[in-house]
PDB file of N, CA and C in Angstrom:
ATOM      1  N   UNK A   1     124.687 100.014 106.409  1.00 91.00           N
ATOM      2  CA  UNK A   1     123.990  99.184 107.388  1.00 91.00           C
ATOM      3  C   UNK A   1     124.972  98.202 108.039  1.00 91.00           C
ATOM      4  N   UNK A   2     125.854  97.621 107.244  1.00 92.00           N
ATOM      5  CA  UNK A   2     126.786  96.644 107.811  1.00 92.00           C
ATOM      6  C   UNK A   2     127.712  97.288 108.840  1.00 92.00           C
ATOM      7  N   UNK A   3     128.080  98.552 108.637  1.00 94.00           N
ATOM      8  CA  UNK A   3     128.945  99.221 109.611  1.00 94.00           C
ATOM      9  C   UNK A   3     128.242  99.426 110.954  1.00 94.00           C
ATOM     10  N   UNK A   4     126.916  99.327 110.957  1.00 93.00           N
ATOM     11  CA  UNK A   4     126.126  99.454 112.181  1.00 93.00           C
ATOM     12  C   UNK A   4     125.794  98.098 112.806  1.00 93.00           C
ATOM     13  N   UNK A   5     126.348  97.035 112.231  1.00 92.00           N
ATOM     14  CA  UNK A   5     126.141  95.703 112.782  1.00 92.00           C
ATOM     15  C   UNK A   5     124.989  94.929 112.188  1.00 92.00           C
ATOM     16  N   UNK A   6     124.416  95.421 111.090  1.00 95.00           N
ATOM     17  CA  UNK A   6     123.298  94.743 110.433  1.00 95.00           C
ATOM     18  C   UNK A   6     123.810  93.763 109.386  1.00 95.00           C
ATOM     19  N   UNK A   7     123.059  92.699 109.191  1.00 94.00           N
ATOM     20  CA  UNK A   7     123.341  91.697 108.166  1.00 94.00           C
ATOM     21  C   UNK A   7     122.189  91.730 107.181  1.00 94.00           C
ATOM     22  N   UNK A   8     122.516  91.730 105.892  1.00 94.00           N
ATOM     23  CA  UNK A   8     121.455  91.764 104.884  1.00 94.00           C
ATOM     24  C   UNK A   8     120.787  90.408 104.788  1.00 94.00           C
ATOM     25  N   UNK A   9     119.463  90.431 104.799  1.00 88.00           N
ATOM     26  CA  UNK A   9     118.685  89.217 104.594  1.00 88.00           C
ATOM     27  C   UNK A   9     118.394  89.036 103.118  1.00 88.00           C
ATOM     28  N   UNK A  10     117.606  88.051 102.807  1.00 83.00           N
ATOM     29  CA  UNK A  10     117.213  87.794 101.423  1.00 83.00           C
ATOM     30  C   UNK A  10     116.196  88.823 100.954  1.00 83.00           C
ATOM     31  N   UNK A  11     116.086  88.960  99.646  1.00 86.00           N
ATOM     32  CA  UNK A  11     115.049  89.822  99.090  1.00 86.00           C
ATOM     33  C   UNK A  11     113.691  89.227  99.431  1.00 86.00           C
ATOM     34  N   UNK A  12     112.801  90.046  99.972  1.00 83.00           N
ATOM     35  CA  UNK A  12     111.456  89.582 100.296  1.00 83.00           C
ATOM     36  C   UNK A  12     110.561  89.639  99.063  1.00 83.00           C
ATOM     37  N   UNK A  13     110.847  90.579  98.181  1.00 84.00           N
ATOM     38  CA  UNK A  13     110.208  90.681  96.869  1.00 84.00           C
ATOM     39  C   UNK A  13     111.079  91.616  96.043  1.00 84.00           C
ATOM     40  N   UNK A  14     110.752  91.788  94.786  1.00 89.00           N
ATOM     41  CA  UNK A  14     111.532  92.674  93.941  1.00 89.00           C
ATOM     42  C   UNK A  14     111.471  94.093  94.509  1.00 89.00           C
ATOM     43  N   UNK A  15     112.621  94.640  94.896  1.00 91.00           N
ATOM     44  CA  UNK A  15     112.665  95.981  95.455  1.00 91.00           C
ATOM     45  C   UNK A  15     112.389  96.058  96.941  1.00 91.00           C
ATOM     46  N   UNK A  16     112.357  94.922  97.632  1.00 90.00           N
ATOM     47  CA  UNK A  16     112.066  94.890  99.074  1.00 90.00           C
ATOM     48  C   UNK A  16     113.023  93.913  99.749  1.00 90.00           C
ATOM     49  N   UNK A  17     113.971  94.456 100.483  1.00 92.00           N
ATOM     50  CA  UNK A  17     114.937  93.634 101.222  1.00 92.00           C
ATOM     51  C   UNK A  17     114.869  93.998 102.695  1.00 92.00           C
ATOM     52  N   UNK A  18     115.538  93.219 103.510  1.00 88.00           N
ATOM     53  CA  UNK A  18     115.597  93.575 104.921  1.00 88.00           C
ATOM     54  C   UNK A  18     116.991  93.328 105.465  1.00 88.00           C
ATOM     55  N   UNK A  19     117.279  94.029 106.540  1.00 94.00           N
ATOM     56  CA  UNK A  19     118.509  93.850 107.297  1.00 94.00           C
ATOM     57  C   UNK A  19     118.118  93.470 108.708  1.00 94.00           C
ATOM     58  N   UNK A  20     118.961  92.687 109.346  1.00 92.00           N
ATOM     59  CA  UNK A  20     118.694  92.301 110.730  1.00 92.00           C
ATOM     60  C   UNK A  20     119.945  92.545 111.565  1.00 92.00           C
ATOM     61  N   UNK A  21     119.727  92.740 112.843  1.00 93.00           N
ATOM     62  CA  UNK A  21     120.842  92.883 113.774  1.00 93.00           C
ATOM     63  C   UNK A  21     120.534  92.040 114.993  1.00 93.00           C
ATOM     64  N   UNK A  22     121.498  91.221 115.365  1.00 91.00           N
ATOM     65  CA  UNK A  22     121.366  90.354 116.526  1.00 91.00           C
ATOM     66  C   UNK A  22     122.366  90.802 117.590  1.00 91.00           C
ATOM     67  N   UNK A  23     121.958  90.695 118.831  1.00 90.00           N
ATOM     68  CA  UNK A  23     122.835  90.981 119.952  1.00 90.00           C
ATOM     69  C   UNK A  23     122.813  89.770 120.868  1.00 90.00           C
ATOM     70  N   UNK A  24     123.955  89.167 121.071  1.00 90.00           N
ATOM     71  CA  UNK A  24     124.041  87.984 121.927  1.00 90.00           C
ATOM     72  C   UNK A  24     123.201  86.831 121.426  1.00 90.00           C
ATOM     73  N   UNK A  25     123.090  86.696 120.096  1.00 86.00           N
ATOM     74  CA  UNK A  25     122.315  85.616 119.512  1.00 86.00           C
ATOM     75  C   UNK A  25     120.815  85.852 119.476  1.00 86.00           C
ATOM     76  N   UNK A  26     120.378  87.047 119.871  1.00 85.00           N
ATOM     77  CA  UNK A  26     118.960  87.390 119.877  1.00 85.00           C
ATOM     78  C   UNK A  26     118.717  88.521 118.884  1.00 85.00           C
ATOM     79  N   UNK A  27     117.758  88.343 117.989  1.00 84.00           N
ATOM     80  CA  UNK A  27     117.435  89.400 117.034  1.00 84.00           C
ATOM     81  C   UNK A  27     116.824  90.575 117.777  1.00 84.00           C
ATOM     82  N   UNK A  28     117.456  91.732 117.623  1.00 90.00           N
ATOM     83  CA  UNK A  28     116.992  92.932 118.301  1.00 90.00           C
ATOM     84  C   UNK A  28     116.415  93.959 117.337  1.00 90.00           C
ATOM     85  N   UNK A  29     116.804  93.888 116.069  1.00 92.00           N
ATOM     86  CA  UNK A  29     116.363  94.874 115.091  1.00 92.00           C
ATOM     87  C   UNK A  29     116.133  94.211 113.733  1.00 92.00           C
ATOM     88  N   UNK A  30     115.151  94.719 113.017  1.00 88.00           N
ATOM     89  CA  UNK A  30     114.896  94.305 111.644  1.00 88.00           C
ATOM     90  C   UNK A  30     114.457  95.548 110.887  1.00 88.00           C
ATOM     91  N   UNK A  31     115.131  95.848 109.789  1.00 91.00           N
ATOM     92  CA  UNK A  31     114.846  97.050 109.019  1.00 91.00           C
ATOM     93  C   UNK A  31     114.453  96.639 107.600  1.00 91.00           C
ATOM     94  N   UNK A  32     113.266  97.064 107.174  1.00 88.00           N
ATOM     95  CA  UNK A  32     112.817  96.836 105.797  1.00 88.00           C
ATOM     96  C   UNK A  32     113.300  97.993 104.935  1.00 88.00           C
ATOM     97  N   UNK A  33     113.793  97.682 103.756  1.00 91.00           N
ATOM     98  CA  UNK A  33     114.214  98.703 102.801  1.00 91.00           C
ATOM     99  C   UNK A  33     113.487  98.423 101.490  1.00 91.00           C
ATOM    100  N   UNK A  34     112.691  99.411 101.061  1.00 92.00           N
ATOM    101  CA  UNK A  34     111.908  99.270  99.832  1.00 92.00           C
ATOM    102  C   UNK A  34     112.259 100.402  98.873  1.00 92.00           C
ATOM    103  N   UNK A  35     112.240 100.079  97.589  1.00 93.00           N
ATOM    104  CA  UNK A  35     112.448 101.145  96.611  1.00 93.00           C
ATOM    105  C   UNK A  35     111.256 102.106  96.679  1.00 93.00           C
ATOM    106  N   UNK A  36     111.468 103.369  96.307  1.00 92.00           N
ATOM    107  CA  UNK A  36     110.366 104.345  96.347  1.00 92.00           C
ATOM    108  C   UNK A  36     109.158 103.855  95.539  1.00 92.00           C
ATOM    109  N   UNK A  37     107.985 104.019  96.104  1.00 89.00           N
ATOM    110  CA  UNK A  37     106.749 103.631  95.429  1.00 89.00           C
ATOM    111  C   UNK A  37     106.408 102.155  95.521  1.00 89.00           C
ATOM    112  N   UNK A  38     107.222 101.366  96.210  1.00 91.00           N
ATOM    113  CA  UNK A  38     106.954  99.927  96.339  1.00 91.00           C
ATOM    114  C   UNK A  38     105.626  99.717  97.062  1.00 91.00           C
ATOM    115  N   UNK A  39     104.811  98.782  96.578  1.00 89.00           N
ATOM    116  CA  UNK A  39     103.480  98.542  97.140  1.00 89.00           C
ATOM    117  C   UNK A  39     103.524  98.190  98.626  1.00 89.00           C
ATOM    118  N   UNK A  40     104.611  97.612  99.088  1.00 88.00           N
ATOM    119  CA  UNK A  40     104.683  97.150 100.472  1.00 88.00           C
ATOM    120  C   UNK A  40     104.784  98.314 101.470  1.00 88.00           C
ATOM    121  N   UNK A  41     105.290  99.458 101.041  1.00 89.00           N
ATOM    122  CA  UNK A  41     105.476 100.582 101.956  1.00 89.00           C
ATOM    123  C   UNK A  41     104.148 101.019 102.563  1.00 89.00           C
ATOM    124  N   UNK A  42     103.162 101.314 101.731  1.00 89.00           N
ATOM    125  CA  UNK A  42     101.878 101.778 102.271  1.00 89.00           C
ATOM    126  C   UNK A  42     101.209 100.685 103.100  1.00 89.00           C
ATOM    127  N   UNK A  43     101.379  99.463 102.729  1.00 90.00           N
ATOM    128  CA  UNK A  43     100.803  98.327 103.464  1.00 90.00           C
ATOM    129  C   UNK A  43     101.405  98.217 104.860  1.00 90.00           C
ATOM    130  N   UNK A  44     102.727  98.287 104.944  1.00 89.00           N
ATOM    131  CA  UNK A  44     103.413  98.200 106.237  1.00 89.00           C
ATOM    132  C   UNK A  44     103.016  99.366 107.133  1.00 89.00           C
ATOM    133  N   UNK A  45     102.976 100.558 106.571  1.00 93.00           N
ATOM    134  CA  UNK A  45     102.625 101.733 107.371  1.00 93.00           C
ATOM    135  C   UNK A  45     101.161 101.706 107.812  1.00 93.00           C
ATOM    136  N   UNK A  46     100.281 101.230 106.942  1.00 94.00           N
ATOM    137  CA  UNK A  46      98.863 101.123 107.310  1.00 94.00           C
ATOM    138  C   UNK A  46      98.691 100.122 108.456  1.00 94.00           C
ATOM    139  N   UNK A  47      99.372  98.990 108.371  1.00 96.00           N
ATOM    140  CA  UNK A  47      99.289  97.985 109.434  1.00 96.00           C
ATOM    141  C   UNK A  47      99.859  98.545 110.736  1.00 96.00           C
ATOM    142  N   UNK A  48     100.982  99.237 110.667  1.00 96.00           N
ATOM    143  CA  UNK A  48     101.565  99.868 111.858  1.00 96.00           C
ATOM    144  C   UNK A  48     100.570 100.823 112.510  1.00 96.00           C
ATOM    145  N   UNK A  49      99.968 101.671 111.690  1.00 97.00           N
ATOM    146  CA  UNK A  49      99.008 102.648 112.219  1.00 97.00           C
ATOM    147  C   UNK A  49      97.815 101.957 112.869  1.00 97.00           C
ATOM    148  N   UNK A  50      97.334 100.902 112.257  1.00 97.00           N
ATOM    149  CA  UNK A  50      96.200 100.165 112.821  1.00 97.00           C
ATOM    150  C   UNK A  50      96.569  99.545 114.163  1.00 97.00           C
ATOM    151  N   UNK A  51      97.775  98.998 114.265  1.00 97.00           N
ATOM    152  CA  UNK A  51      98.223  98.422 115.527  1.00 97.00           C
ATOM    153  C   UNK A  51      98.341  99.486 116.621  1.00 97.00           C
ATOM    154  N   UNK A  52      98.833 100.649 116.257  1.00 98.00           N
ATOM    155  CA  UNK A  52      98.981 101.721 117.239  1.00 98.00           C
ATOM    156  C   UNK A  52      97.630 102.210 117.753  1.00 98.00           C
ATOM    157  N   UNK A  53      96.619 102.182 116.907  1.00 98.00           N
ATOM    158  CA  UNK A  53      95.313 102.736 117.260  1.00 98.00           C
ATOM    159  C   UNK A  53      94.373 101.734 117.931  1.00 98.00           C
ATOM    160  N   UNK A  54      94.628 100.451 117.801  1.00 98.00           N
ATOM    161  CA  UNK A  54      93.664  99.442 118.237  1.00 98.00           C
ATOM    162  C   UNK A  54      94.313  98.453 119.214  1.00 98.00           C
ATOM    163  N   UNK A  55      94.010  98.598 120.496  1.00 98.00           N
ATOM    164  CA  UNK A  55      94.590  97.732 121.523  1.00 98.00           C
ATOM    165  C   UNK A  55      94.276  96.260 121.264  1.00 98.00           C
ATOM    166  N   UNK A  56      93.021  95.959 120.947  1.00 98.00           N
ATOM    167  CA  UNK A  56      92.618  94.564 120.721  1.00 98.00           C
ATOM    168  C   UNK A  56      93.416  93.930 119.578  1.00 98.00           C
ATOM    169  N   UNK A  57      93.533  94.652 118.487  1.00 98.00           N
ATOM    170  CA  UNK A  57      94.295  94.158 117.338  1.00 98.00           C
ATOM    171  C   UNK A  57      95.754  93.951 117.729  1.00 98.00           C
ATOM    172  N   UNK A  58      96.319  94.914 118.423  1.00 97.00           N
ATOM    173  CA  UNK A  58      97.713  94.819 118.864  1.00 97.00           C
ATOM    174  C   UNK A  58      97.910  93.604 119.754  1.00 97.00           C
ATOM    175  N   UNK A  59      96.983  93.365 120.663  1.00 97.00           N
ATOM    176  CA  UNK A  59      97.078  92.218 121.570  1.00 97.00           C
ATOM    177  C   UNK A  59      96.965  90.894 120.800  1.00 97.00           C
ATOM    178  N   UNK A  60      96.040  90.821 119.850  1.00 97.00           N
ATOM    179  CA  UNK A  60      95.895  89.604 119.036  1.00 97.00           C
ATOM    180  C   UNK A  60      97.167  89.320 118.236  1.00 97.00           C
ATOM    181  N   UNK A  61      97.736  90.366 117.649  1.00 96.00           N
ATOM    182  CA  UNK A  61      98.949  90.199 116.845  1.00 96.00           C
ATOM    183  C   UNK A  61     100.123  89.785 117.732  1.00 96.00           C
ATOM    184  N   UNK A  62     100.240  90.384 118.901  1.00 96.00           N
ATOM    185  CA  UNK A  62     101.297  90.005 119.824  1.00 96.00           C
ATOM    186  C   UNK A  62     101.160  88.538 120.230  1.00 96.00           C
ATOM    187  N   UNK A  63      99.953  88.121 120.565  1.00 96.00           N
ATOM    188  CA  UNK A  63      99.716  86.727 120.962  1.00 96.00           C
ATOM    189  C   UNK A  63     100.064  85.767 119.833  1.00 96.00           C
ATOM    190  N   UNK A  64      99.650  86.115 118.610  1.00 95.00           N
ATOM    191  CA  UNK A  64      99.962  85.282 117.462  1.00 95.00           C
ATOM    192  C   UNK A  64     101.471  85.157 117.276  1.00 95.00           C
ATOM    193  N   UNK A  65     102.194  86.260 117.332  1.00 92.00           N
ATOM    194  CA  UNK A  65     103.637  86.236 117.128  1.00 92.00           C
ATOM    195  C   UNK A  65     104.336  85.393 118.188  1.00 92.00           C
ATOM    196  N   UNK A  66     103.905  85.498 119.440  1.00 93.00           N
ATOM    197  CA  UNK A  66     104.502  84.693 120.502  1.00 93.00           C
ATOM    198  C   UNK A  66     104.219  83.209 120.298  1.00 93.00           C
ATOM    199  N   UNK A  67     102.992  82.895 119.879  1.00 93.00           N
ATOM    200  CA  UNK A  67     102.635  81.502 119.595  1.00 93.00           C
ATOM    201  C   UNK A  67     103.469  80.946 118.437  1.00 93.00           C
ATOM    202  N   UNK A  68     103.576  81.719 117.368  1.00 91.00           N
ATOM    203  CA  UNK A  68     104.336  81.260 116.210  1.00 91.00           C
ATOM    204  C   UNK A  68     105.810  81.067 116.539  1.00 91.00           C
ATOM    205  N   UNK A  69     106.350  81.971 117.323  1.00 87.00           N
ATOM    206  CA  UNK A  69     107.755  81.851 117.717  1.00 87.00           C
ATOM    207  C   UNK A  69     107.975  80.595 118.558  1.00 87.00           C
ATOM    208  N   UNK A  70     107.041  80.296 119.439  1.00 89.00           N
ATOM    209  CA  UNK A  70     107.178  79.138 120.327  1.00 89.00           C
ATOM    210  C   UNK A  70     107.111  77.816 119.574  1.00 89.00           C
ATOM    211  N   UNK A  71     106.319  77.754 118.499  1.00 89.00           N
ATOM    212  CA  UNK A  71     106.157  76.480 117.783  1.00 89.00           C
ATOM    213  C   UNK A  71     106.953  76.404 116.481  1.00 89.00           C
ATOM    214  N   UNK A  72     107.686  77.456 116.155  1.00 84.00           N
ATOM    215  CA  UNK A  72     108.430  77.507 114.900  1.00 84.00           C
ATOM    216  C   UNK A  72     109.535  76.458 114.880  1.00 84.00           C
ATOM    217  N   UNK A  73     109.531  75.641 113.832  1.00 85.00           N
ATOM    218  CA  UNK A  73     110.547  74.596 113.688  1.00 85.00           C
ATOM    219  C   UNK A  73     111.456  74.818 112.488  1.00 85.00           C
ATOM    220  N   UNK A  74     111.003  75.604 111.504  1.00 82.00           N
ATOM    221  CA  UNK A  74     111.716  75.656 110.234  1.00 82.00           C
ATOM    222  C   UNK A  74     112.236  77.037 109.859  1.00 82.00           C
ATOM    223  N   UNK A  75     112.255  77.979 110.802  1.00 78.00           N
ATOM    224  CA  UNK A  75     112.881  79.260 110.548  1.00 78.00           C
ATOM    225  C   UNK A  75     111.940  80.373 110.121  1.00 78.00           C
ATOM    226  N   UNK A  76     112.555  81.440 109.637  1.00 74.00           N
ATOM    227  CA  UNK A  76     111.843  82.684 109.365  1.00 74.00           C
ATOM    228  C   UNK A  76     110.774  82.532 108.284  1.00 74.00           C
ATOM    229  N   UNK A  77     111.011  81.698 107.275  1.00 79.00           N
ATOM    230  CA  UNK A  77     110.007  81.534 106.211  1.00 79.00           C
ATOM    231  C   UNK A  77     108.705  80.973 106.771  1.00 79.00           C
ATOM    232  N   UNK A  78     108.816  80.004 107.651  1.00 86.00           N
ATOM    233  CA  UNK A  78     107.617  79.431 108.275  1.00 86.00           C
ATOM    234  C   UNK A  78     106.903  80.490 109.111  1.00 86.00           C
ATOM    235  N   UNK A  79     107.653  81.214 109.902  1.00 85.00           N
ATOM    236  CA  UNK A  79     107.093  82.255 110.764  1.00 85.00           C
ATOM    237  C   UNK A  79     106.364  83.314 109.940  1.00 85.00           C
ATOM    238  N   UNK A  80     107.008  83.803 108.876  1.00 82.00           N
ATOM    239  CA  UNK A  80     106.404  84.833 108.029  1.00 82.00           C
ATOM    240  C   UNK A  80     105.149  84.325 107.327  1.00 82.00           C
ATOM    241  N   UNK A  81     105.201  83.108 106.821  1.00 87.00           N
ATOM    242  CA  UNK A  81     104.045  82.538 106.129  1.00 87.00           C
ATOM    243  C   UNK A  81     102.866  82.374 107.083  1.00 87.00           C
ATOM    244  N   UNK A  82     103.145  81.963 108.313  1.00 88.00           N
ATOM    245  CA  UNK A  82     102.073  81.730 109.276  1.00 88.00           C
ATOM    246  C   UNK A  82     101.421  83.031 109.761  1.00 88.00           C
ATOM    247  N   UNK A  83     102.156  84.130 109.771  1.00 91.00           N
ATOM    248  CA  UNK A  83     101.528  85.383 110.206  1.00 91.00           C
ATOM    249  C   UNK A  83     100.930  86.173 109.036  1.00 91.00           C
ATOM    250  N   UNK A  84     101.252  85.792 107.809  1.00 90.00           N
ATOM    251  CA  UNK A  84     100.778  86.522 106.629  1.00 90.00           C
ATOM    252  C   UNK A  84      99.252  86.538 106.539  1.00 90.00           C
ATOM    253  N   UNK A  85      98.599  85.437 106.860  1.00 91.00           N
ATOM    254  CA  UNK A  85      97.139  85.404 106.736  1.00 91.00           C
ATOM    255  C   UNK A  85      96.478  86.372 107.716  1.00 91.00           C
ATOM    256  N   UNK A  86      97.073  86.549 108.888  1.00 95.00           N
ATOM    257  CA  UNK A  86      96.540  87.518 109.847  1.00 95.00           C
ATOM    258  C   UNK A  86      96.653  88.931 109.280  1.00 95.00           C
ATOM    259  N   UNK A  87      97.829  89.268 108.775  1.00 95.00           N
ATOM    260  CA  UNK A  87      98.061  90.606 108.223  1.00 95.00           C
ATOM    261  C   UNK A  87      97.168  90.837 107.011  1.00 95.00           C
ATOM    262  N   UNK A  88      97.068  89.833 106.129  1.00 93.00           N
ATOM    263  CA  UNK A  88      96.196  89.954 104.956  1.00 93.00           C
ATOM    264  C   UNK A  88      94.751  90.205 105.370  1.00 93.00           C
ATOM    265  N   UNK A  89      94.307  89.569 106.449  1.00 94.00           N
ATOM    266  CA  UNK A  89      92.948  89.743 106.929  1.00 94.00           C
ATOM    267  C   UNK A  89      92.695  91.151 107.463  1.00 94.00           C
ATOM    268  N   UNK A  90      93.743  91.815 107.896  1.00 95.00           N
ATOM    269  CA  UNK A  90      93.607  93.160 108.444  1.00 95.00           C
ATOM    270  C   UNK A  90      93.726  94.220 107.354  1.00 95.00           C
ATOM    271  N   UNK A  91      94.752  94.116 106.519  1.00 94.00           N
ATOM    272  CA  UNK A  91      95.008  95.185 105.522  1.00 94.00           C
ATOM    273  C   UNK A  91      94.633  94.797 104.104  1.00 94.00           C
ATOM    274  N   UNK A  92      94.204  93.547 103.905  1.00 90.00           N
ATOM    275  CA  UNK A  92      93.848  93.099 102.557  1.00 90.00           C
ATOM    276  C   UNK A  92      95.001  92.366 101.896  1.00 90.00           C
ATOM    277  N   UNK A  93      94.679  91.674 100.837  1.00 88.00           N
ATOM    278  CA  UNK A  93      95.683  90.885 100.127  1.00 88.00           C
ATOM    279  C   UNK A  93      96.642  91.772  99.351  1.00 88.00           C
ATOM    280  N   UNK A  94      97.900  91.319  99.201  1.00 83.00           N
ATOM    281  CA  UNK A  94      98.835  92.073  98.371  1.00 83.00           C
ATOM    282  C   UNK A  94      98.384  92.037  96.909  1.00 83.00           C
ATOM    283  N   UNK A  95      98.921  92.937  96.089  1.00 81.00           N
ATOM    284  CA  UNK A  95      98.566  92.899  94.655  1.00 81.00           C
ATOM    285  C   UNK A  95      98.943  91.552  94.040  1.00 81.00           C
ATOM    286  N   UNK A  96      98.226  91.143  93.043  1.00 79.00           N
ATOM    287  CA  UNK A  96      98.476  89.836  92.419  1.00 79.00           C
ATOM    288  C   UNK A  96      99.860  89.742  91.804  1.00 79.00           C
ATOM    289  N   UNK A  97     100.419  90.823  91.346  1.00 69.00           N
ATOM    290  CA  UNK A  97     101.730  90.791  90.705  1.00 69.00           C
ATOM    291  C   UNK A  97     102.875  90.972  91.697  1.00 69.00           C
ATOM    292  N   UNK A  98     102.582  90.927  93.002  1.00 64.00           N
ATOM    293  CA  UNK A  98     103.616  91.125  94.030  1.00 64.00           C
ATOM    294  C   UNK A  98     104.466  89.890  94.200  1.00 64.00           C
TER     295      UNK A  98
END
């Protein structure tokens, strides 16, 4: 990944990390890497599929992300925490041991 210009981010959970790539100071790519069978894989794919199938949901999520980006003061952790409740409301809560 590093040879392609990606920088490894922090572990999001045990067995779930991400890489990011910025171009000209703007994040252009983010890649999640999960160990096989990780609970987050089916969750991410289910949410993706729901967004692809539902215009209203996609529009709401886009609006939320733009709003969060505009008011974000403390970085990626704040942004992720603020959008988590929306995602949880759509696909359900993560497992308790996550």
